[in-house]
Amino acid sequence: MTRLASSLSIHSPKKLIPHSPPSFASKLNVPKHRLRIANLPTPIQEIDVDSSNSNVFEIFKDLNVQFLMKRDDMSGGVELGGNKIRKLEFLLADALEKGCDSVVTIGGEQSNHCRATAAACRMVNIEPHLILRTRRANQVEKDKCEKNEDSFGYVGNILFDRIVGANIHTCTPGEYGRFGSNELVDRVCKELSAEDKKVYPIPVGGSNALGTWGYIEAVGELKSQLNGEKVDHVVFACGSGGTATGIAIGLALAFANDKENLPQIHAIGVCDDPDYFYNEISLIAKDMGFSVGDGSINDIKDFVENIVVVHQGKGKGYAASTQEELDFILQFSIQTGIVLDPVYSGKALFRFMQEVKNNPNDYRDSRIMFWHTGGSLGAYEKIESMKQNMNISSPIKRMDVYGKGLE
Ligand SMILES: Cc1ncc(COP(=O)(O)O)c(C=O)c1O
């Protein structure tokens, strides 16, 4: 078979592409290669806050806010989409460069990161191993041993993990807390190495110095899309810290000579306290080769605290939703046609809208950009709590096809 000419605009996901960073980031530790798997650039869309049926945006209307969304939920198909694929372009390039045949990573039962990793691994012919934290770990094992039954299920992200044939290793939240995610990844890596596999470990959320390059690049992408236009506030969900680090350090470097136009950066923490995230962002930034002051972690932390506001957005806890949050997600979807997720983007925007209500004058006459990081498959887990309102907002009616009236 003759191969297609390389001049055609066709990407081979496995092909290592030489990576040249945006000029503002050239002093960081620059990875040599990346892959091209994501659907980039993702669009920036303006959300109509004046639409007649709008009530979630009432406050924006009053304050004359222009509201934009950077649609990283559109960065891939259902199996790849969201923020993780940007990180995986760098992480899997490294895995391929090192000749690895297997990847091990870790996350919650409905981890978007694990789902995207599994699919991306299959694209580049690497075997995916996911460690999923679930309260059901012991029960699922018991069902398997005693009833020969697979009770893990197929809800949301799990369906896509399983469709692409991910190997799933389970642990309980208690074990995750006791041993830590890195130790658990290390254990599965050792087991696989003993079977002569060449294994590549990816930390939770893909949030290390290398994966974070996905969001340094994303800032370069945003800057060229804005084409000199100013955004006053950039807002996004923060889980393991890599996205926040890339956006914060990327924007700080990109606007280093134009500080007046540096947007205020709002990271909404969905699983930990702000202090934890200031620390985490600073550590990843240091690992990337970012330096200010005397280069110490304390100086980097001071810098980070100056440019990023981390908001406490975890509410009832990681992946736990209040009815108010779920109602907000439903209203937002009805008004915009865009689906947020209950664990990250929905929680983050809900929390940010409260911030605007509490401090309206900080946002008057401004342009706000919310970075939608994906994750809508997480909604499957919340059906029970959402269905009552959905049954009202999305009524079902039997057609009277034969014109005889309905029985
Ligand atoms: C949909 C979604 N948004 C945001 C985040 C947070 O990104 P990060 O882990 O880089 O902080 C995640 C992380 O899992 C996610 O899945």
Tab-separated table of C-alpha atoms and ligand atoms in Angstrom:
chain	number	residue	atom	x	y	z
A	1	MET	CA	0.000	0.000	0.000
A	2	THR	CA	1.326	3.449	-0.820
A	3	ARG	CA	1.361	5.721	2.198
A	4	LEU	CA	-0.343	9.096	1.976
A	5	ALA	CA	1.946	11.995	1.170
A	6	SER	CA	3.294	13.652	4.303
A	7	SER	CA	2.338	17.052	2.900
A	8	LEU	CA	-1.343	16.192	3.439
A	9	SER	CA	-2.835	17.569	6.624
A	10	ILE	CA	-3.089	14.169	8.302
A	11	HIS	CA	-1.636	13.502	11.729
A	12	SER	CA	-0.262	10.220	12.859
A	13	PRO	CA	-0.907	10.169	16.631
A	14	LYS	CA	2.241	8.117	17.290
A	15	LYS	CA	4.560	10.490	15.491
A	16	LEU	CA	6.943	12.387	17.770
A	17	ILE	CA	6.825	16.031	16.750
A	18	PRO	CA	9.773	18.310	17.570
A	19	HIS	CA	8.534	20.790	20.136
A	20	SER	CA	9.407	24.447	19.991
A	21	PRO	CA	7.914	26.412	22.895
A	22	PRO	CA	6.269	29.814	22.719
A	23	SER	CA	9.067	32.394	22.967
A	24	PHE	CA	7.899	33.574	26.419
A	25	ALA	CA	8.503	30.089	27.861
A	26	SER	CA	11.862	29.291	26.310
A	27	LYS	CA	13.739	29.602	29.618
A	28	LEU	CA	11.797	26.766	31.267
A	29	ASN	CA	12.933	23.136	30.945
A	30	VAL	CA	11.603	22.579	27.441
A	31	PRO	CA	10.517	19.073	26.365
A	32	LYS	CA	11.982	18.015	23.020
A	33	HIS	CA	8.881	16.296	21.657
A	34	ARG	CA	5.127	16.253	21.796
A	35	LEU	CA	2.383	14.301	20.069
A	36	ARG	CA	-0.535	15.748	18.154
A	37	ILE	CA	-3.695	14.076	19.386
A	38	ALA	CA	-5.883	16.914	20.640
A	39	ASN	CA	-8.196	18.967	18.495
A	40	LEU	CA	-6.466	22.358	18.795
A	41	PRO	CA	-6.917	25.275	18.996
A	42	THR	CA	-10.111	24.958	21.004
A	43	PRO	CA	-12.613	27.736	20.251
A	44	ILE	CA	-13.355	30.753	22.402
A	45	GLN	CA	-17.089	31.427	22.441
A	46	GLU	CA	-19.019	34.395	23.705
A	47	ILE	CA	-21.949	33.475	25.926
A	48	ASP	CA	-25.066	35.596	25.465
A	49	VAL	CA	-25.749	36.908	28.954
A	50	ASP	CA	-28.653	38.995	27.632
A	51	SER	CA	-30.698	36.082	26.297
A	52	SER	CA	-34.341	36.566	27.260
A	53	ASN	CA	-34.585	33.367	29.287
A	54	SER	CA	-31.328	34.006	31.096
A	55	ASN	CA	-31.329	33.962	34.870
A	56	VAL	CA	-27.985	32.373	35.794
A	57	PHE	CA	-26.330	35.429	34.207
A	58	GLU	CA	-28.546	38.087	35.780
A	59	ILE	CA	-25.578	39.444	37.725
A	60	PHE	CA	-23.393	39.652	34.590
A	61	LYS	CA	-26.066	41.671	32.799
A	62	ASP	CA	-26.253	44.159	35.662
A	63	LEU	CA	-22.475	44.523	35.796
A	64	ASN	CA	-21.954	44.823	32.037
A	65	VAL	CA	-19.716	41.756	31.932
A	66	GLN	CA	-18.672	40.126	28.679
A	67	PHE	CA	-18.504	36.384	29.347
A	68	LEU	CA	-16.307	34.141	27.209
A	69	MET	CA	-15.651	30.423	27.341
A	70	LYS	CA	-12.489	28.660	26.192
A	71	ARG	CA	-13.893	25.305	25.135
A	72	ASP	CA	-11.307	22.722	26.163
A	73	ASP	CA	-14.245	20.354	26.565
A	74	MET	CA	-14.010	20.288	22.737
A	75	SER	CA	-10.353	19.228	22.682
A	76	GLY	CA	-11.216	15.701	21.542
A	77	GLY	CA	-14.027	13.201	21.110
A	78	VAL	CA	-15.983	11.953	24.131
A	79	GLU	CA	-13.181	9.541	24.988
A	80	LEU	CA	-10.339	12.085	24.812
A	81	GLY	CA	-11.936	15.466	25.446
A	82	GLY	CA	-11.181	17.845	28.317
A	83	ASN	CA	-8.006	19.291	29.753
A	84	LYS	CA	-6.039	16.049	30.156
A	85	ILE	CA	-5.344	15.447	26.503
A	86	ARG	CA	-3.171	18.566	26.390
A	87	LYS	CA	-0.960	17.089	29.120
A	88	LEU	CA	-0.976	13.643	27.549
A	89	GLU	CA	0.491	14.999	24.316
A	90	PHE	CA	3.697	15.589	26.265
A	91	LEU	CA	3.549	12.653	28.676
A	92	LEU	CA	2.897	10.009	26.036
A	93	ALA	CA	5.552	11.492	23.744
A	94	ASP	CA	7.986	10.884	26.606
A	95	ALA	CA	6.652	7.344	27.101
A	96	LEU	CA	7.149	6.568	23.396
A	97	GLU	CA	10.606	8.146	23.369
A	98	LYS	CA	11.568	5.886	26.261
A	99	GLY	CA	10.254	2.829	24.410
A	100	CYS	CA	7.545	2.060	26.988
A	101	ASP	CA	4.767	-0.396	26.169
A	102	SER	CA	2.527	0.217	29.204
A	103	VAL	CA	1.270	3.206	31.180
A	104	VAL	CA	0.053	3.205	34.774
A	105	THR	CA	-1.961	6.090	36.157
A	106	ILE	CA	-4.417	6.718	38.968
A	107	GLY	CA	-7.569	8.639	39.876
A	108	GLY	CA	-11.070	8.471	41.301
A	109	GLU	CA	-13.654	6.016	40.037
A	110	GLN	CA	-15.007	8.631	37.585
A	111	SER	CA	-11.586	10.052	36.711
A	112	ASN	CA	-11.614	12.023	33.458
A	113	HIS	CA	-7.849	11.858	33.465
A	114	CYS	CA	-7.842	8.044	33.560
A	115	ARG	CA	-10.479	7.834	30.811
A	116	ALA	CA	-8.526	10.161	28.508
A	117	THR	CA	-5.258	8.374	29.311
A	118	ALA	CA	-6.740	4.978	28.445
A	119	ALA	CA	-8.017	6.160	25.056
A	120	ALA	CA	-4.865	8.128	24.197
A	121	CYS	CA	-2.705	5.117	25.113
A	122	ARG	CA	-4.648	2.947	22.702
A	123	MET	CA	-4.111	5.552	19.974
A	124	VAL	CA	-0.370	5.187	20.315
A	125	ASN	CA	-0.364	1.439	20.905
A	126	ILE	CA	0.475	1.493	24.601
A	127	GLU	CA	-1.313	-0.716	27.134
A	128	PRO	CA	-3.306	1.367	29.665
A	129	HIS	CA	-3.443	0.422	33.359
A	130	LEU	CA	-5.730	2.510	35.554
A	131	ILE	CA	-5.814	2.438	39.333
A	132	LEU	CA	-9.310	3.580	40.291
A	133	ARG	CA	-10.178	4.627	43.827
A	134	THR	CA	-13.609	3.354	44.773
A	135	ARG	CA	-15.552	2.602	47.931
A	136	ARG	CA	-16.789	-0.488	46.085
A	137	ALA	CA	-13.336	-2.070	45.669
A	138	ASN	CA	-13.922	-4.883	48.190
A	139	GLN	CA	-17.521	-5.530	47.140
A	140	VAL	CA	-16.593	-5.742	43.450
A	141	GLU	CA	-13.839	-8.228	44.278
A	142	LYS	CA	-16.215	-10.259	46.445
A	143	ASP	CA	-18.838	-10.373	43.679
A	144	LYS	CA	-16.166	-11.578	41.285
A	145	CYS	CA	-14.880	-14.328	43.566
A	146	GLU	CA	-18.156	-15.513	45.077
A	147	LYS	CA	-20.658	-14.993	42.258
A	148	ASN	CA	-18.382	-14.839	39.243
A	149	GLU	CA	-20.057	-11.514	38.560
A	150	ASP	CA	-18.526	-8.263	37.262
A	151	SER	CA	-20.281	-5.601	39.328
A	152	PHE	CA	-17.933	-2.690	38.620
A	153	GLY	CA	-20.391	-1.370	36.062
A	154	TYR	CA	-20.299	0.901	33.047
A	155	VAL	CA	-21.412	4.317	34.267
A	156	GLY	CA	-19.940	7.499	32.755
A	157	ASN	CA	-16.167	7.495	32.400
A	158	ILE	CA	-15.989	3.819	33.374
A	159	LEU	CA	-17.884	2.871	30.222
A	160	PHE	CA	-15.212	4.550	28.106
A	161	ASP	CA	-12.344	3.092	30.182
A	162	ARG	CA	-13.799	-0.312	29.478
A	163	ILE	CA	-14.711	0.218	25.821
A	164	VAL	CA	-11.050	0.889	25.073
A	165	GLY	CA	-10.028	-2.149	27.099
A	166	ALA	CA	-8.236	-0.482	30.008
A	167	ASN	CA	-6.817	-2.795	32.663
A	168	ILE	CA	-8.460	-1.628	35.878
A	169	HIS	CA	-6.865	-2.048	39.305
A	170	THR	CA	-9.038	-0.962	42.224
A	171	CYS	CA	-8.176	0.423	45.641
A	172	THR	CA	-10.270	1.879	48.454
A	173	PRO	CA	-10.212	5.571	49.441
A	174	GLY	CA	-8.648	4.447	52.745
A	175	GLU	CA	-5.761	2.720	50.974
A	176	TYR	CA	-5.327	5.734	48.713
A	177	GLY	CA	-5.076	7.972	51.758
A	178	ARG	CA	-2.745	5.626	53.654
A	179	PHE	CA	-0.218	4.880	50.915
A	180	GLY	CA	-0.588	7.894	48.625
A	181	SER	CA	-1.114	7.859	44.871
A	182	ASN	CA	2.579	7.695	43.902
A	183	GLU	CA	3.222	4.624	46.047
A	184	LEU	CA	0.202	2.808	44.560
A	185	VAL	CA	1.312	3.647	40.995
A	186	ASP	CA	4.768	2.422	41.880
A	187	ARG	CA	3.396	-0.914	43.111
A	188	VAL	CA	1.489	-1.625	39.895
A	189	CYS	CA	4.549	-0.548	37.878
A	190	LYS	CA	6.644	-3.079	39.800
A	191	GLU	CA	4.115	-5.860	39.183
A	192	LEU	CA	4.119	-5.108	35.449
A	193	SER	CA	7.897	-4.800	35.274
A	194	ALA	CA	8.117	-8.276	36.782
A	195	GLU	CA	6.135	-9.422	33.713
A	196	ASP	CA	8.798	-7.809	31.503
A	197	LYS	CA	6.669	-4.810	30.598
A	198	LYS	CA	8.363	-1.473	30.055
A	199	VAL	CA	6.218	0.785	32.169
A	200	TYR	CA	5.663	4.548	32.193
A	201	PRO	CA	4.089	6.013	35.371
A	202	ILE	CA	1.830	9.065	35.117
A	203	PRO	CA	0.945	10.842	38.381
A	204	VAL	CA	-2.605	11.722	39.384
A	205	GLY	CA	-4.146	14.212	36.929
A	206	GLY	CA	-1.030	14.096	34.740
A	207	SER	CA	0.162	16.992	36.898
A	208	ASN	CA	3.920	17.010	36.831
A	209	ALA	CA	6.417	19.380	35.222
A	210	LEU	CA	6.145	17.660	31.839
A	211	GLY	CA	2.336	17.308	31.646
A	212	THR	CA	1.953	20.939	32.680
A	213	TRP	CA	3.545	21.952	29.381
A	214	GLY	CA	0.138	21.232	27.854
A	215	TYR	CA	-1.139	24.376	29.551
A	216	ILE	CA	1.937	26.507	28.861
A	217	GLU	CA	1.189	25.762	25.208
A	218	ALA	CA	-2.500	26.469	25.814
A	219	VAL	CA	-1.585	29.973	27.014
A	220	GLY	CA	0.358	30.521	23.786
A	221	GLU	CA	-2.736	29.378	21.892
A	222	LEU	CA	-4.995	31.722	23.881
A	223	LYS	CA	-2.680	34.674	23.377
A	224	SER	CA	-2.719	34.326	19.629
A	225	GLN	CA	-6.508	33.891	19.625
A	226	LEU	CA	-6.927	37.091	21.643
A	227	ASN	CA	-4.759	38.953	19.192
A	228	GLY	CA	-3.985	41.804	21.590
A	229	GLU	CA	-7.495	42.022	23.118
A	230	LYS	CA	-7.556	42.137	26.902
A	231	VAL	CA	-9.213	39.596	29.175
A	232	ASP	CA	-9.615	40.821	32.773
A	233	HIS	CA	-10.297	37.520	34.554
A	234	VAL	CA	-9.417	33.924	33.685
A	235	VAL	CA	-11.309	31.315	35.721
A	236	PHE	CA	-10.986	27.512	35.862
A	237	ALA	CA	-11.313	24.431	38.069
A	238	CYS	CA	-8.284	23.160	39.940
A	239	GLY	CA	-7.935	19.486	40.958
A	240	SER	CA	-4.360	18.246	40.930
A	241	GLY	CA	-2.796	21.617	40.100
A	242	GLY	CA	-1.186	21.085	36.685
A	243	THR	CA	-3.724	23.099	34.724
A	244	ALA	CA	-3.476	25.951	37.234
A	245	THR	CA	0.318	25.908	37.105
A	246	GLY	CA	0.442	25.977	33.313
A	247	ILE	CA	-2.107	28.779	33.032
A	248	ALA	CA	-0.589	30.851	35.862
A	249	ILE	CA	3.074	30.517	34.925
A	250	GLY	CA	2.237	30.697	31.218
A	251	LEU	CA	0.239	33.935	31.611
A	252	ALA	CA	2.829	35.467	33.968
A	253	LEU	CA	5.602	34.814	31.436
A	254	ALA	CA	3.512	35.787	28.411
A	255	PHE	CA	2.625	39.140	30.011
A	256	ALA	CA	5.958	39.716	31.759
A	257	ASN	CA	6.560	42.870	29.694
A	258	ASP	CA	2.937	43.938	29.656
A	259	LYS	CA	1.912	43.501	33.298
A	260	GLU	CA	-1.054	45.861	32.999
A	261	ASN	CA	-2.741	43.395	30.707
A	262	LEU	CA	-2.051	40.294	32.816
A	263	PRO	CA	-5.510	38.896	33.646
A	264	GLN	CA	-6.463	38.180	37.237
A	265	ILE	CA	-6.194	34.401	37.529
A	266	HIS	CA	-8.863	32.530	39.520
A	267	ALA	CA	-8.274	28.838	40.262
A	268	ILE	CA	-11.271	27.208	41.938
A	269	GLY	CA	-10.064	24.355	44.152
A	270	VAL	CA	-12.568	21.485	44.014
A	271	CYS	CA	-10.925	19.002	46.349
A	272	ASP	CA	-8.465	20.758	48.680
A	273	ASP	CA	-7.827	24.006	50.502
A	274	PRO	CA	-6.243	27.054	48.849
A	275	ASP	CA	-3.013	26.647	50.863
A	276	TYR	CA	-2.520	23.167	49.489
A	277	PHE	CA	-2.862	24.481	45.931
A	278	TYR	CA	-0.539	27.487	46.369
A	279	ASN	CA	2.048	24.984	47.508
A	280	GLU	CA	1.364	22.464	44.759
A	281	ILE	CA	1.442	25.097	41.986
A	282	SER	CA	4.751	26.447	43.329
A	283	LEU	CA	6.336	22.979	43.484
A	284	ILE	CA	5.333	22.101	39.917
A	285	ALA	CA	6.521	25.526	38.701
A	286	LYS	CA	9.911	24.976	40.353
A	287	ASP	CA	10.186	21.529	38.754
A	288	MET	CA	9.540	23.154	35.382
A	289	GLY	CA	12.568	25.371	35.858
A	290	PHE	CA	10.583	28.501	36.741
A	291	SER	CA	12.521	30.876	38.941
A	292	VAL	CA	11.970	34.242	40.638
A	293	GLY	CA	13.869	36.058	43.391
A	294	ASP	CA	16.543	33.773	44.762
A	295	GLY	CA	14.874	30.773	43.080
A	296	SER	CA	13.766	29.325	46.424
A	297	ILE	CA	10.381	27.680	46.811
A	298	ASN	CA	9.360	30.482	49.194
A	299	ASP	CA	10.013	33.163	46.585
A	300	ILE	CA	8.117	31.166	43.971
A	301	LYS	CA	5.220	30.748	46.396
A	302	ASP	CA	5.105	34.497	47.068
A	303	PHE	CA	5.013	35.084	43.328
A	304	VAL	CA	2.232	32.540	42.801
A	305	GLU	CA	0.164	34.010	45.651
A	306	ASN	CA	0.457	37.392	43.980
A	307	ILE	CA	-0.848	36.374	40.585
A	308	VAL	CA	-3.379	33.620	41.395
A	309	VAL	CA	-6.386	33.691	43.683
A	310	VAL	CA	-7.260	30.145	44.700
A	311	HIS	CA	-10.888	30.038	45.787
A	312	GLN	CA	-12.280	27.427	48.145
A	313	GLY	CA	-14.729	25.632	45.874
A	314	LYS	CA	-14.935	22.090	47.194
A	315	GLY	CA	-18.355	22.619	48.788
A	316	LYS	CA	-19.515	19.309	50.278
A	317	GLY	CA	-16.235	17.658	49.243
A	318	TYR	CA	-14.577	16.188	46.173
A	319	ALA	CA	-17.175	14.843	43.737
A	320	ALA	CA	-19.986	15.506	46.239
A	321	SER	CA	-22.620	17.943	44.954
A	322	THR	CA	-25.209	20.149	46.569
A	323	GLN	CA	-28.638	20.343	44.972
A	324	GLU	CA	-27.947	24.039	44.280
A	325	GLU	CA	-24.827	23.170	42.253
A	326	LEU	CA	-26.709	20.581	40.217
A	327	ASP	CA	-29.605	22.992	39.588
A	328	PHE	CA	-27.087	25.587	38.406
A	329	ILE	CA	-25.569	23.099	35.938
A	330	LEU	CA	-29.033	22.326	34.565
A	331	GLN	CA	-30.009	26.006	34.226
A	332	PHE	CA	-26.672	26.825	32.624
A	333	SER	CA	-27.141	24.064	30.032
A	334	ILE	CA	-30.694	25.166	29.237
A	335	GLN	CA	-29.521	28.723	28.661
A	336	THR	CA	-26.320	28.034	26.731
A	337	GLY	CA	-26.508	24.529	25.238
A	338	ILE	CA	-23.182	23.833	26.975
A	339	VAL	CA	-22.917	21.037	29.526
A	340	LEU	CA	-20.717	21.563	32.580
A	341	ASP	CA	-19.716	18.690	34.852
A	342	PRO	CA	-20.635	18.320	38.523
A	343	VAL	CA	-17.094	17.621	39.829
A	344	TYR	CA	-14.967	20.314	38.156
A	345	SER	CA	-16.276	22.876	35.673
A	346	GLY	CA	-19.842	23.085	37.072
A	347	LYS	CA	-18.673	23.357	40.646
A	348	ALA	CA	-16.048	25.911	39.687
A	349	LEU	CA	-18.390	28.195	37.757
A	350	PHE	CA	-21.050	27.898	40.462
A	351	ARG	CA	-18.502	29.011	43.066
A	352	PHE	CA	-17.215	31.821	40.856
A	353	MET	CA	-20.727	33.203	40.305
A	354	GLN	CA	-21.058	33.417	44.101
A	355	GLU	CA	-17.765	35.294	44.221
A	356	VAL	CA	-19.112	37.809	41.670
A	357	LYS	CA	-22.310	38.212	43.689
A	358	ASN	CA	-20.308	38.799	46.868
A	359	ASN	CA	-17.878	41.303	45.301
A	360	PRO	CA	-19.746	42.782	42.320
A	361	ASN	CA	-17.615	45.895	42.021
A	362	ASP	CA	-14.489	43.833	41.343
A	363	TYR	CA	-16.091	42.607	38.120
A	364	ARG	CA	-17.996	45.632	36.792
A	365	ASP	CA	-17.382	46.411	33.075
A	366	SER	CA	-14.976	43.508	32.699
A	367	ARG	CA	-14.337	40.653	30.306
A	368	ILE	CA	-14.306	37.275	32.050
A	369	MET	CA	-13.094	34.062	30.422
A	370	PHE	CA	-14.084	30.730	31.924
A	371	TRP	CA	-11.870	27.863	30.815
A	372	HIS	CA	-14.181	24.863	30.386
A	373	THR	CA	-11.975	21.874	31.154
A	374	GLY	CA	-14.498	19.177	30.198
A	375	GLY	CA	-15.681	16.212	32.257
A	376	SER	CA	-19.364	16.068	31.328
A	377	LEU	CA	-19.429	12.245	31.589
A	378	GLY	CA	-19.394	12.816	35.361
A	379	ALA	CA	-23.068	13.858	35.069
A	380	TYR	CA	-24.081	10.189	34.728
A	381	GLU	CA	-23.349	9.629	38.387
A	382	LYS	CA	-25.687	12.443	39.411
A	383	ILE	CA	-28.788	11.323	37.520
A	384	GLU	CA	-30.717	10.466	40.688
A	385	SER	CA	-30.277	13.997	42.058
A	386	MET	CA	-30.889	15.750	38.745
A	387	LYS	CA	-33.811	13.835	37.332
A	388	GLN	CA	-36.617	15.509	39.250
A	389	ASN	CA	-35.806	18.919	37.779
A	390	MET	CA	-34.939	17.438	34.385
A	391	ASN	CA	-38.361	15.819	34.186
A	392	ILE	CA	-39.852	19.315	34.431
A	393	SER	CA	-37.403	21.128	32.142
A	394	SER	CA	-37.370	18.351	29.563
A	395	PRO	CA	-40.938	17.016	29.324
A	396	ILE	CA	-41.781	13.909	27.295
A	397	LYS	CA	-44.895	13.845	25.123
A	398	ARG	CA	-46.277	10.962	23.070
A	399	MET	CA	-47.101	12.057	19.509
A	400	ASP	CA	-50.655	11.714	18.381
A	401	VAL	CA	-49.466	10.247	15.054
A	402	TYR	CA	-52.858	8.949	13.872
A	403	GLY	CA	-54.877	11.984	14.976
A	404	LYS	CA	-57.198	9.823	17.097
A	405	GLY	CA	-56.340	11.316	20.437
A	406	LEU	CA	-54.261	9.453	22.938
A	407	GLU	CA	-55.601	6.612	25.005
B	1	LIG	C1	-12.834	18.012	33.824
B	1	LIG	C2	-11.685	18.435	34.658
B	1	LIG	N1	-11.500	19.742	34.880
B	1	LIG	C3	-10.471	20.195	35.642
B	1	LIG	C4	-9.594	19.316	36.240
B	1	LIG	C5	-8.500	19.873	37.088
B	1	LIG	O1	-7.298	19.887	36.425
B	1	LIG	P1	-5.946	19.662	37.216
B	1	LIG	O2	-5.984	18.252	37.733
B	1	LIG	O3	-4.890	19.886	36.238
B	1	LIG	O4	-5.944	20.629	38.346
B	1	LIG	C6	-9.738	17.935	36.030
B	1	LIG	C7	-8.827	16.990	36.672
B	1	LIG	O5	-9.026	15.834	36.790
B	1	LIG	C8	-10.813	17.485	35.216
B	1	LIG	O6	-11.006	16.189	34.984
